[in-house]
């Protein structure tokens, strides 16, 4: 159960309403009615008979058999494995159905719209209605913030920054040279819009190249804590709609992410590289500069990508190669070593 | 010598008192008495005849022979190698003895307990006695802070956060959804309690899973600058007593660290992975999600762990394997390459 | 074209003046005069007939042939490949010439020197003339700041910190135990001077070693967003003149960087390692502790360095080896795997 000191459960919600909001089909055992109330969401092993759970992965079928939940999101093909007393909500994507239900129980609560007295807001800035601005926030000249936004404590929006409606920015964030879309979620400590790492060099040292682009962030983007996104040098750095970016990620100048990319923690993407849509990069992966990564490509954690990658291709390794080849190489090395150890005996 | 503009030396301390506080046995050359005063700690090569030093590693025996120090922490087995004029403090763990002595000369100085006028403290928050709260700090509703704490400039403690006694939090830190123990040391820029990276996906995009757990941090934990610890999704993220966490580390939702783990800089631990006690992870190492790492396991720097690891096992490589196997593989590859180069000649 | 909401173009500048400031030789087509005005800098593909561009890499020769620019920085050997209508500025280092020109069009603008009313400045601090101090800045006892500096919003300079002239510090930065030179550029979220990761351990836990050194940063250094530089334990951590450090870099206690090193994003350098001058470390590279890396060494992205590296040597791989050997090993493994796959057919 979520700690009531931190979370506000908006339930209960009836099974019928959950089926509707999650686009699932409700199948009830004889003793339950569609107006049966559900009080919370919970994982299979922590659920009790007031809660709804989800079978998200076939490997948890044994846990499903013993779950205490009242209801469960499940794919049709596994329905026969569920306990007979369980209400089933059949969905082609049970985890999505669970996500939608979870958000209904625990919607993002925007604090009451107050503009803190000790926020510093330039007189030329425009703040949309119902937007909340916390203490010590500093908002520069010509900044435009949409409606229903939240700007967290100690966050700095430098001159000219634009923030779309319903965007939530947490504490201690620095944003400059950026246009940010709607429904964006920015976690604490994020740095957006600082200079990219560009310079010419000679025997005497390094000479800074002015970084004259911006950062453009689309709608429905999430950006993890302490992640850094540099502004462009000659073109803009672009994060397209729906991208999910985890903590401590580095996105260099001129990088372009297509729609709905997933960038896991501590990934680094070097300058001027372009990703298509729905690209997934595993944790600590690195992509060199000036590359093109095709839509739907998947890059394994810790891989080092140094060549273009075709759409839908999966890669892994250091340097990265097609993932099957990498797995084979790993197995082959183990085998060769084993044989060599025998020979040495 | 430590720069007096930054450090406050609380010495001198007599050799007898140092022996007591460091649990060492004092062996004196004829010309020294137990009440001889020591004025500072210093490394073997920088020590002078007012200071105490330590032999921490046998490879420094040649430096020991030439040290100018007045006294030295040392293991019994190396005592005969020390210059005859040196006072010896024999200890089974000389580096620990040196650490305790260093902390006696330079105790953590908590600034005088003042609550800055421009701190913003919710009226429902409870602040323990002798706690120092610096400028621009923001403390939310129902926060509880113990006694003798320090909350550094521009730090934000969101609603409901609990901080134990004697905990020191540096500047520009963001903490939410967290219960934090006693004697914890949190360096600048740390982010604790933000959403984990959890969502369901389909062809149209990504759907956020509410993150309903907390972050529980035990006693005597140290957390390095700009490190991120996400709160749990279905259970709590847990950092047990005595863990040492370096800078820029990523700890994902639902991760559990046992007691006294050592997590070196830039390590990433993915969601729902559990570490036992005294696990050591070298710099930039990565551990995949949903794994169990046994107590006392050691994981080499930059390794990529993708399977469970047994207690006391040492692993390295990408993907990680038993460390001897990894070293052998490295050597074998070198050998094969050399032979191939010859053949090509 | 740079977005006028964010960037202040100080042009136009005549071709003759550009040649002078960039130390280039001007070669004009018949229809142009030295007083022809240039209005902006732009990349080869985005340039129009009011702008100057650069040929920085032979692979862009096809783009040069079609550029719409009025003028171009170029090496003498490629001059014959340029369109006949283009004004050429011949330089041995066209990218440096372009950098100098870019900085002339877009000089770093220091905000007007104002000391914000809500900055908190200890009465013992000394602030140089024409220095700008933004909102919520906190400046401790005995801090000394030079002239023409900028200290960004929410930045904290702890007691005793010294900042040289013309240094620009962005928002949300934490600095303690540090002496910082002139013309330094520090991006948002940087952490300088916190405790290094040093402790003794035994069966019961870990014992902190006091960190008694400082951080010394030279002149003309740039430090990227959210980068961490720990102070020394027994000696100082040193970043020498002209170093360029990217985002999210970890520099541990006692590390010494020589002059003009280039440290790309997410690199980690472990304790007490020393780099010579002009060392380049690629993104996500790691260097173990207590090593010596010779001047001019180049370390490939993601490499793991565990041994000393000689001056001018290039290394790559995990663990790192001479880069040619690493490339050969990569190719050899591919070949062996291919042969084995055939044999298995």
Coordinates of N, CA, C and O in Angstrom, one line a residue, chain C residues 132-243:
Chain C
X132 N 28.8 40.6 -11.5 CA 27.4 40.5 -11.5 C 27.0 39.3 -10.6 O 27.5 38.2 -10.7
X133 N 26.1 39.5 -9.6 CA 25.7 38.4 -8.7 C 24.2 38.3 -8.7 O 23.5 39.2 -8.4
X134 N 23.7 37.1 -9.2 CA 22.3 37.0 -9.4 C 21.6 36.6 -8.2 O 22.1 36.4 -7.1
X135 N 20.3 36.4 -8.3 CA 19.4 36.1 -7.2 C 19.7 34.8 -6.5 O 20.1 33.8 -7.1
X136 N 19.4 34.8 -5.2 CA 19.6 33.7 -4.3 C 21.0 33.1 -4.2 O 21.2 32.1 -3.6
X137 N 22.0 33.8 -4.8 CA 23.4 33.4 -4.6 C 23.7 33.5 -3.1 O 23.3 34.5 -2.4
X138 N 24.5 32.6 -2.6 CA 25.0 32.6 -1.3 C 26.5 32.6 -1.3 O 27.1 31.7 -1.8
X139 N 27.2 33.6 -0.7 CA 28.6 33.8 -0.7 C 29.1 33.8 0.8 O 28.7 34.6 1.6
X140 N 30.0 32.8 1.1 CA 30.4 32.6 2.5 C 31.5 33.6 2.9 O 32.0 34.4 2.2
X141 N 32.0 33.3 4.1 CA 33.0 34.2 4.8 C 34.3 34.1 4.0 O 34.7 33.0 3.5
X142 N 35.0 35.2 3.9 CA 36.3 35.3 3.3 C 36.4 34.9 1.8 O 37.5 34.7 1.3
X143 N 35.3 34.8 1.1 CA 35.3 34.5 -0.3 C 35.9 35.7 -1.0 O 35.6 36.9 -0.6
X144 N 36.7 35.5 -2.1 CA 37.2 36.6 -2.9 C 36.8 36.4 -4.3 O 37.2 35.4 -4.9
X145 N 36.1 37.3 -4.9 CA 35.7 37.2 -6.3 C 36.3 38.4 -7.1 O 36.3 39.5 -6.6
X146 N 36.9 38.1 -8.2 CA 37.6 39.1 -9.0 C 36.6 40.0 -9.7 O 35.4 40.0 -9.4
X147 N 37.2 40.8 -10.7 CA 36.3 41.7 -11.4 C 35.7 41.1 -12.6 O 36.3 40.1 -13.2
X148 N 34.7 41.7 -13.1 CA 34.0 41.3 -14.3 C 33.6 39.8 -14.3 O 33.5 39.1 -15.3
X149 N 33.2 39.3 -13.1 CA 32.7 38.0 -13.0 C 31.2 37.9 -13.1 O 30.5 39.0 -13.0
X150 N 30.7 36.7 -13.3 CA 29.3 36.5 -13.2 C 29.0 35.3 -12.3 O 29.6 34.2 -12.5
X151 N 28.2 35.5 -11.3 CA 27.8 34.3 -10.4 C 26.3 34.1 -10.6 O 25.5 35.0 -10.2
X152 N 25.9 32.9 -11.2 CA 24.5 32.7 -11.6 C 23.6 32.3 -10.4 O 24.0 31.9 -9.3
X153 N 22.3 32.4 -10.7 CA 21.3 32.2 -9.8 C 21.5 30.9 -9.0 O 21.8 29.9 -9.5
X154 N 21.2 31.0 -7.7 CA 21.2 29.8 -6.8 C 22.6 29.2 -6.6 O 22.7 28.1 -6.1
X155 N 23.6 29.8 -7.0 CA 24.9 29.3 -6.9 C 25.5 29.6 -5.5 O 25.2 30.6 -4.9
X156 N 26.2 28.6 -4.9 CA 26.7 28.7 -3.5 C 28.3 28.7 -3.6 O 28.9 27.7 -4.1
X157 N 28.9 29.7 -3.1 CA 30.4 29.7 -2.9 C 30.6 29.7 -1.4 O 30.4 30.6 -0.7
X158 N 31.2 28.5 -1.0 CA 31.4 28.4 0.5 C 32.6 29.1 0.9 O 33.4 29.6 0.1
X159 N 32.7 29.2 2.2 CA 33.8 30.0 2.9 C 35.2 29.8 2.3 O 35.6 28.7 2.0
X160 N 35.8 30.9 2.0 CA 37.2 30.8 1.6 C 37.5 30.6 0.1 O 38.6 30.7 -0.3
X161 N 36.4 30.4 -0.6 CA 36.6 30.2 -2.1 C 37.1 31.4 -2.8 O 36.7 32.6 -2.4
X162 N 38.0 31.3 -3.7 CA 38.6 32.4 -4.5 C 38.3 32.2 -6.0 O 38.5 31.1 -6.5
X163 N 37.8 33.3 -6.6 CA 37.4 33.2 -8.0 C 38.1 34.3 -8.7 O 38.1 35.5 -8.3
X164 N 38.9 34.0 -9.8 CA 39.6 35.0 -10.6 C 38.8 35.9 -11.5 O 37.6 35.7 -11.6
X165 N 39.4 36.9 -12.1 CA 38.7 37.8 -12.9 C 38.1 37.2 -14.1 O 38.6 36.2 -14.6
X166 N 37.0 37.8 -14.6 CA 36.3 37.4 -15.9 C 35.8 35.9 -15.8 O 35.7 35.3 -16.9
X167 N 35.6 35.4 -14.7 CA 35.1 34.0 -14.6 C 33.6 34.0 -14.6 O 33.0 34.9 -13.9
X168 N 33.0 33.1 -15.3 CA 31.5 33.0 -15.5 C 31.0 31.7 -14.9 O 31.4 30.7 -15.3
X169 N 30.2 31.9 -13.8 CA 29.7 30.7 -13.2 C 28.2 30.7 -13.4 O 27.5 31.7 -13.1
X170 N 27.6 29.6 -13.9 CA 26.2 29.6 -14.2 C 25.3 29.3 -13.0 O 25.8 29.4 -11.8
X171 N 24.1 28.8 -13.2 CA 23.2 28.7 -12.1 C 23.3 27.3 -11.3 O 23.8 26.4 -11.9
X172 N 22.9 27.3 -10.1 CA 22.8 26.1 -9.3 C 24.1 25.3 -9.2 O 24.1 24.1 -9.2
X173 N 25.2 26.1 -9.0 CA 26.5 25.5 -8.9 C 26.9 25.5 -7.4 O 26.5 26.4 -6.6
X174 N 27.6 24.5 -6.9 CA 28.1 24.4 -5.5 C 29.7 24.4 -5.6 O 30.2 23.4 -6.1
X175 N 30.3 25.3 -4.9 CA 31.8 25.4 -4.9 C 32.2 25.5 -3.4 O 31.8 26.4 -2.7
X176 N 33.2 24.7 -3.0 CA 33.8 24.8 -1.7 C 35.2 24.4 -1.8 O 35.6 23.7 -2.7
X177 N 36.0 24.8 -0.8 CA 37.4 24.4 -0.7 C 38.2 24.5 -2.1 O 38.9 23.6 -2.5
X178 N 38.0 25.6 -2.8 CA 38.6 25.7 -4.1 C 39.1 27.1 -4.4 O 38.5 28.1 -4.0
X179 N 40.2 27.1 -5.2 CA 40.7 28.4 -5.7 C 40.6 28.3 -7.3 O 41.2 27.3 -7.9
X180 N 39.9 29.2 -7.8 CA 39.6 29.1 -9.3 C 40.2 30.3 -10.0 O 40.1 31.4 -9.5
X181 N 40.7 30.0 -11.2 CA 41.4 31.1 -11.9 C 40.6 32.0 -12.7 O 39.4 32.2 -12.4
X182 N 41.2 32.6 -13.7 CA 40.6 33.7 -14.5 C 40.0 33.1 -15.8 O 40.5 32.1 -16.3
X183 N 39.0 33.7 -16.3 CA 38.4 33.4 -17.6 C 37.9 31.9 -17.5 O 37.9 31.2 -18.5
X184 N 37.5 31.5 -16.4 CA 36.9 30.1 -16.3 C 35.4 30.2 -16.6 O 34.8 31.1 -16.2
X185 N 34.9 29.1 -17.2 CA 33.5 29.0 -17.5 C 32.9 27.8 -16.9 O 33.4 26.6 -17.2
X186 N 32.0 27.9 -15.9 CA 31.5 26.8 -15.2 C 30.0 26.7 -15.5 O 29.2 27.7 -15.2
X187 N 29.5 25.6 -16.0 CA 28.2 25.4 -16.4 C 27.3 25.0 -15.3 O 27.8 24.7 -14.2
X188 N 25.9 25.0 -15.5 CA 25.0 24.8 -14.3 C 25.2 23.4 -13.7 O 25.5 22.4 -14.3
X189 N 25.0 23.4 -12.4 CA 25.0 22.1 -11.7 C 26.3 21.5 -11.3 O 26.4 20.4 -10.9
X190 N 27.4 22.2 -11.6 CA 28.7 21.7 -11.3 C 28.9 21.7 -9.8 O 28.5 22.5 -9.1
X191 N 29.6 20.6 -9.3 CA 30.0 20.4 -7.9 C 31.5 20.4 -7.8 O 32.1 19.5 -8.3
X192 N 32.0 21.3 -7.1 CA 33.5 21.4 -6.9 C 33.8 21.4 -5.4 O 33.2 22.3 -4.7
X193 N 34.7 20.6 -5.0 CA 35.3 20.7 -3.6 C 34.7 19.8 -2.6 O 35.1 19.9 -1.4
X194 N 33.7 19.0 -2.9 CA 33.1 18.1 -1.9 C 34.1 17.1 -1.5 O 35.1 16.9 -2.2
X195 N 33.8 16.3 -0.4 CA 34.7 15.3 0.0 C 35.0 14.3 -1.1 O 34.1 13.8 -1.8
X196 N 36.2 13.8 -1.1 CA 36.5 12.7 -2.0 C 36.0 11.4 -1.3 O 35.5 11.4 -0.2
X197 N 36.1 10.3 -2.0 CA 35.6 9.0 -1.6 C 36.7 8.2 -1.0 O 37.3 7.3 -1.6
X198 N 37.0 8.5 0.3 CA 38.1 7.9 1.0 C 37.7 7.4 2.3 O 37.2 8.1 3.2
X199 N 38.0 6.1 2.6 CA 37.6 5.5 3.9 C 38.4 4.3 4.1 O 38.9 3.6 3.2
X200 N 38.6 3.9 5.4 CA 39.1 2.6 5.8 C 37.9 1.7 6.1 O 36.9 2.2 6.4
X201 N 38.1 0.4 6.0 CA 37.0 -0.5 6.2 C 37.4 -1.6 7.1 O 38.6 -2.0 7.1
X202 N 36.5 -2.2 7.8 CA 36.7 -3.4 8.5 C 35.4 -4.2 8.5 O 34.5 -3.8 7.8
X203 N 35.4 -5.3 9.2 CA 34.2 -6.1 9.3 C 32.9 -5.3 9.7 O 31.8 -5.7 9.4
X204 N 33.1 -4.3 10.5 CA 32.0 -3.6 11.0 C 31.5 -2.4 10.1 O 30.4 -1.9 10.3
X205 N 32.3 -2.0 9.2 CA 31.8 -0.9 8.4 C 33.0 -0.1 7.8 O 34.1 -0.6 7.7
X206 N 32.7 1.2 7.5 CA 33.7 2.1 6.9 C 34.0 3.3 7.8 O 33.1 3.8 8.5
X207 N 35.2 3.8 7.7 CA 35.7 4.9 8.5 C 36.2 6.0 7.6 O 37.2 5.7 6.9
X208 N 35.6 7.1 7.7 CA 35.9 8.2 6.8 C 37.4 8.7 7.0 O 37.8 9.0 8.2
X209 N 38.1 8.9 6.0 CA 39.4 9.6 6.0 C 39.1 11.1 5.7 O 38.6 11.4 4.7
X210 N 39.6 12.0 6.6 CA 39.3 13.4 6.4 C 40.0 13.8 5.0 O 41.1 13.3 4.7
X211 N 39.3 14.6 4.3 CA 39.7 15.0 2.9 C 40.3 16.4 3.1 O 39.5 17.4 3.1
X212 N 41.6 16.5 3.2 CA 42.2 17.8 3.7 C 42.9 18.6 2.6 O 43.6 19.6 2.8
X213 N 42.7 18.2 1.3 CA 43.2 19.0 0.2 C 42.1 20.0 -0.3 O 41.0 20.0 0.2
X214 N 42.5 20.7 -1.4 CA 41.6 21.6 -2.0 C 41.4 21.2 -3.5 O 41.9 20.2 -4.0
X215 N 40.7 22.1 -4.2 CA 40.6 22.0 -5.7 C 41.3 23.3 -6.2 O 40.8 24.4 -5.9
X216 N 42.3 23.1 -7.1 CA 42.9 24.3 -7.7 C 42.6 24.2 -9.2 O 42.9 23.2 -9.9
X217 N 41.9 25.2 -9.7 CA 41.5 25.3 -11.1 C 42.2 26.5 -11.7 O 42.2 27.6 -11.2
X218 N 42.9 26.2 -12.9 CA 43.7 27.3 -13.5 C 42.9 28.2 -14.3 O 41.7 28.4 -14.1
X219 N 43.5 28.9 -15.3 CA 42.8 29.9 -16.1 C 42.3 29.2 -17.4 O 42.7 28.2 -17.8
X220 N 41.2 29.9 -18.0 CA 40.7 29.5 -19.3 C 40.2 28.0 -19.3 O 40.3 27.3 -20.3
X221 N 39.7 27.6 -18.1 CA 39.2 26.2 -18.0 C 37.7 26.3 -18.3 O 37.0 27.3 -17.9
X222 N 37.1 25.3 -18.9 CA 35.6 25.1 -19.1 C 35.2 23.8 -18.4 O 35.8 22.8 -18.7
X223 N 34.1 23.9 -17.6 CA 33.6 22.7 -16.9 C 32.2 22.5 -17.2 O 31.3 23.4 -16.9
X224 N 31.8 21.4 -17.7 CA 30.5 21.1 -18.2 C 29.4 20.8 -17.1 O 29.8 20.6 -16.0
X225 N 28.2 20.9 -17.5 CA 27.1 20.8 -16.6 C 27.1 19.5 -15.8 O 27.4 18.4 -16.3
X226 N 26.8 19.7 -14.5 CA 26.6 18.5 -13.6 C 27.9 17.7 -13.4 O 27.9 16.6 -12.9
X227 N 29.0 18.2 -13.8 CA 30.3 17.6 -13.6 C 30.7 17.7 -12.1 O 30.4 18.7 -11.4
X228 N 31.4 16.7 -11.5 CA 31.8 16.7 -10.1 C 33.4 16.6 -10.0 O 34.0 15.8 -10.6
X229 N 33.9 17.5 -9.2 CA 35.4 17.5 -9.0 C 35.6 17.5 -7.5 O 35.4 18.5 -6.8
X230 N 36.0 16.4 -6.9 CA 36.2 16.3 -5.5 C 37.5 16.9 -5.1 O 38.5 16.9 -5.8
X231 N 37.5 17.4 -3.8 CA 38.8 18.0 -3.4 C 39.8 16.9 -3.0 O 39.4 15.7 -2.8
X232 N 41.0 17.2 -2.9 CA 42.0 16.3 -2.5 C 41.9 15.7 -1.1 O 41.2 16.3 -0.3
X233 N 42.6 14.6 -0.9 CA 42.6 14.1 0.5 C 43.9 14.5 1.1 O 43.9 15.3 2.1
X234 N 45.1 14.1 0.6 CA 46.3 14.5 1.2 C 47.1 15.6 0.3 O 48.0 16.3 0.8
X235 N 46.7 15.7 -0.9 CA 47.2 16.8 -1.7 C 46.1 17.4 -2.4 O 44.9 17.1 -2.2
X236 N 46.3 18.4 -3.3 CA 45.2 19.1 -4.0 C 44.8 18.4 -5.2 O 45.6 17.8 -5.9
X237 N 43.5 18.5 -5.6 CA 43.1 18.1 -6.9 C 43.4 19.3 -7.8 O 43.0 20.5 -7.4
X238 N 44.0 19.1 -9.0 CA 44.4 20.2 -9.8 C 43.9 20.1 -11.3 O 44.1 19.0 -11.9
X239 N 43.3 21.1 -11.7 CA 42.9 21.2 -13.1 C 43.7 22.4 -13.7 O 43.4 23.5 -13.4
X240 N 44.6 22.1 -14.6 CA 45.5 23.1 -15.1 C 44.9 24.0 -16.2 O 43.8 23.7 -16.7
X241 N 45.6 25.1 -16.5 CA 45.1 26.0 -17.5 C 44.6 25.4 -18.8 O 45.2 24.5 -19.3
X242 N 43.5 25.9 -19.3 CA 43.1 25.5 -20.7 C 42.4 24.2 -20.8 O 42.0 23.8 -21.9
X243 N 42.1 23.5 -19.7 CA 41.4 22.2 -19.8 C 39.9 22.5 -20.2 O 39.3 23.4 -19.8

